[in-house]
C-alpha positions as a Python dict, from the first residue, in 0.01 Angstrom:
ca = {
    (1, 'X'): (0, 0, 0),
    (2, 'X'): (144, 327, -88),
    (3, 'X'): (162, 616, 180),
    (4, 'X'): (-130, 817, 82),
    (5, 'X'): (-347, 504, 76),
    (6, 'X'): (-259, 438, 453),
    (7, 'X'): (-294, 823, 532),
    (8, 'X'): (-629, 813, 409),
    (9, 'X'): (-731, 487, 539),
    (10, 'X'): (-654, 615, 951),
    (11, 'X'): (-815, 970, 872),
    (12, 'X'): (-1125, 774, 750),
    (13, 'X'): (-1100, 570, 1043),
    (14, 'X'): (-1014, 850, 1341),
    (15, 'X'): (-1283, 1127, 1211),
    (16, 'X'): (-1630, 1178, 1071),
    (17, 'X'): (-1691, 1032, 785),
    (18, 'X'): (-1843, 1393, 691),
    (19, 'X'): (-1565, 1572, 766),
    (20, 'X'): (-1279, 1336, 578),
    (21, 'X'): (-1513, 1357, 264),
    (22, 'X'): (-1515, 1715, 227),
    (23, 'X'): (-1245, 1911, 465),
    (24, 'X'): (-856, 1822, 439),
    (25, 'X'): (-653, 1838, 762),
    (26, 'X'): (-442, 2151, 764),
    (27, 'X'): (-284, 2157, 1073),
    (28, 'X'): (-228, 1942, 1400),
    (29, 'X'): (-207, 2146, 1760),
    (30, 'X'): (-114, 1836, 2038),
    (31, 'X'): (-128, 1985, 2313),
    (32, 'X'): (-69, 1828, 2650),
    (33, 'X'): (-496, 1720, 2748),
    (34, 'X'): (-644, 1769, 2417),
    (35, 'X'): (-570, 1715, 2044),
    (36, 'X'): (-683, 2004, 1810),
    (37, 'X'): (-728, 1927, 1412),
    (38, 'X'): (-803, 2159, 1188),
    (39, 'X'): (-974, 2112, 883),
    (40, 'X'): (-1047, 2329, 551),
    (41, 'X'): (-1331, 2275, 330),
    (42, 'X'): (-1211, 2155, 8),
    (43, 'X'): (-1269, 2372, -255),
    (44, 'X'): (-1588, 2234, -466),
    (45, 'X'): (-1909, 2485, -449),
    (46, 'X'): (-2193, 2171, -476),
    (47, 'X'): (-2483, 2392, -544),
    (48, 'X'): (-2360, 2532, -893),
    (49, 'X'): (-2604, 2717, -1080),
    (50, 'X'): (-2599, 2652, -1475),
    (51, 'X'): (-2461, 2991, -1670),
    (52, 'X'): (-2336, 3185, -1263),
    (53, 'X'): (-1978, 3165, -1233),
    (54, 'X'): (-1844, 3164, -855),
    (55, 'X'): (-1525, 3245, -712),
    (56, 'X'): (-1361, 3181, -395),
    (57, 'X'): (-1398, 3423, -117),
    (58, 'X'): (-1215, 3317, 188),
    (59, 'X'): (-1375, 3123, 486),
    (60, 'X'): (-1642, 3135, 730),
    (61, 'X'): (-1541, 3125, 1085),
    (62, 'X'): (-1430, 2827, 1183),
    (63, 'X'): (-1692, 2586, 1378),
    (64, 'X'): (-1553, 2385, 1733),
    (65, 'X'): (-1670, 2039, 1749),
    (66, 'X'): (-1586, 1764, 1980),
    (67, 'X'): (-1562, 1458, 1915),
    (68, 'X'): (-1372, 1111, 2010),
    (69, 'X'): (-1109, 1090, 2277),
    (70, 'X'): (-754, 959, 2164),
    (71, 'X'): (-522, 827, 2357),
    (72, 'X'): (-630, 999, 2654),
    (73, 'X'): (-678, 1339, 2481),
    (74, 'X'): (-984, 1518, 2446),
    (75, 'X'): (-1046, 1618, 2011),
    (76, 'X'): (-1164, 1914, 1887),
    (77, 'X'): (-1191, 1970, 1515),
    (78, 'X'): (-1151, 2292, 1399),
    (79, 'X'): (-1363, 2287, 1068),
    (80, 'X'): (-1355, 2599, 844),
    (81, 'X'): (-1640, 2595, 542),
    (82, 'X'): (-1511, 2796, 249),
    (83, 'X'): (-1704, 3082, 98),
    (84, 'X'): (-1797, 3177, -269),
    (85, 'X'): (-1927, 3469, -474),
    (86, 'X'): (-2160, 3423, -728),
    (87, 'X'): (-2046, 3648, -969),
    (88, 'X'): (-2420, 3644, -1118),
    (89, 'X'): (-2569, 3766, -835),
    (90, 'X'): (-2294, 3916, -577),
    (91, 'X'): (-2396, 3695, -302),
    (92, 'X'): (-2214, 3530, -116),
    (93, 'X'): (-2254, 3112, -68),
    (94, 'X'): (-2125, 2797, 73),
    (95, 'X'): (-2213, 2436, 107),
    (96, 'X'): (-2402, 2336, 410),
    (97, 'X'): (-2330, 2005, 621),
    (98, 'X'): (-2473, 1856, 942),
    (99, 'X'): (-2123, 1759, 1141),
    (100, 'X'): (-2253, 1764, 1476),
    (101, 'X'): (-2567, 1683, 1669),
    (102, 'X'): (-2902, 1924, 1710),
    (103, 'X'): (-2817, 2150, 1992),
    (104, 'X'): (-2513, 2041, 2040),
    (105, 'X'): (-2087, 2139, 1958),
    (106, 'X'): (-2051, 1706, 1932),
    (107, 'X'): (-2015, 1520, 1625),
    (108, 'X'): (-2331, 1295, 1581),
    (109, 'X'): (-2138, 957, 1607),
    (110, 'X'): (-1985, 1112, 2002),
    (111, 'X'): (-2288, 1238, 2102),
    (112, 'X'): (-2455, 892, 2005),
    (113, 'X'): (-2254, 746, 2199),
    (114, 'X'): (-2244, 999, 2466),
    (115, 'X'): (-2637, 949, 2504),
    (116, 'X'): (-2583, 552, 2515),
    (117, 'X'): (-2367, 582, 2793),
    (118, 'X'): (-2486, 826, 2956),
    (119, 'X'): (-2891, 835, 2865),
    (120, 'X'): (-2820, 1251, 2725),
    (121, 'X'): (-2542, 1438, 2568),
    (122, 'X'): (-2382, 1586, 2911),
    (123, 'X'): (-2276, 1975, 2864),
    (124, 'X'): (-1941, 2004, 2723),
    (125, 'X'): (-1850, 2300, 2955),
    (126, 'X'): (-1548, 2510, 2840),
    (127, 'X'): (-1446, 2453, 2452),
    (128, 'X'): (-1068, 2446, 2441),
}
């Protein structure tokens, strides 16, 4: 197996399926209780319109989500969604995703599990 293939196999098998789809991981912060990886939106607009031409415009703010520990560290993933103009109408636009759970900052597969263990998603507290 070559080194991408393995890279690519772990990523799909440490983080949200969602997330691996359509963010690349852009930077790694391990710090000493918690694990911080942040991702970028890759840059395909799904919504095209047929005859609007769109052009990148930066990034939203970045969205906090918790999710799985490793190793004894808590994870957040730092997601940033990317932002287009659509040069046929000025506004601006961006894919939509559902990464974490309604009313919550945890991805859907944590705070499954969470509410298995634990019969409700328990407050997060502090984001780091």
């Amino acid at each position: 197996m070559e080194k991408q293939e393995l890279y690519d196999i772990l990523v799909g098998t440490l983080f949200p399926k969602d997330i691996t789809d359509h963010f690349t991981i852009v930077h790694v912060e391990p710090l000493p209780d918690v694990l911080v990886v942040h991702f970028e939106e890759k840059d395909d607009y799904h919504d095209k319109e047929a005859g609007h031409e769109y052009v990148p415009n930066g990034f939203y703010e970045a969205s906090r989500i918790n999710d799985f520990p490793i190793r004894d560290r808590k994870v957040t993933l730092v997601v940033k969604r990317r932002r287009w103009i659509d040069k046929t109408t000025g506004k601006s636009v961006g894919n939509r995703y559902s990464l974490t759970a309604d009313g919550t900052r945890h991805s859907k597969e944590f705070a499954a599990f969470l509410k298995g263990i634990f019969g409700q998603v328990p407050d997060s507290g502090t984001e780091s």
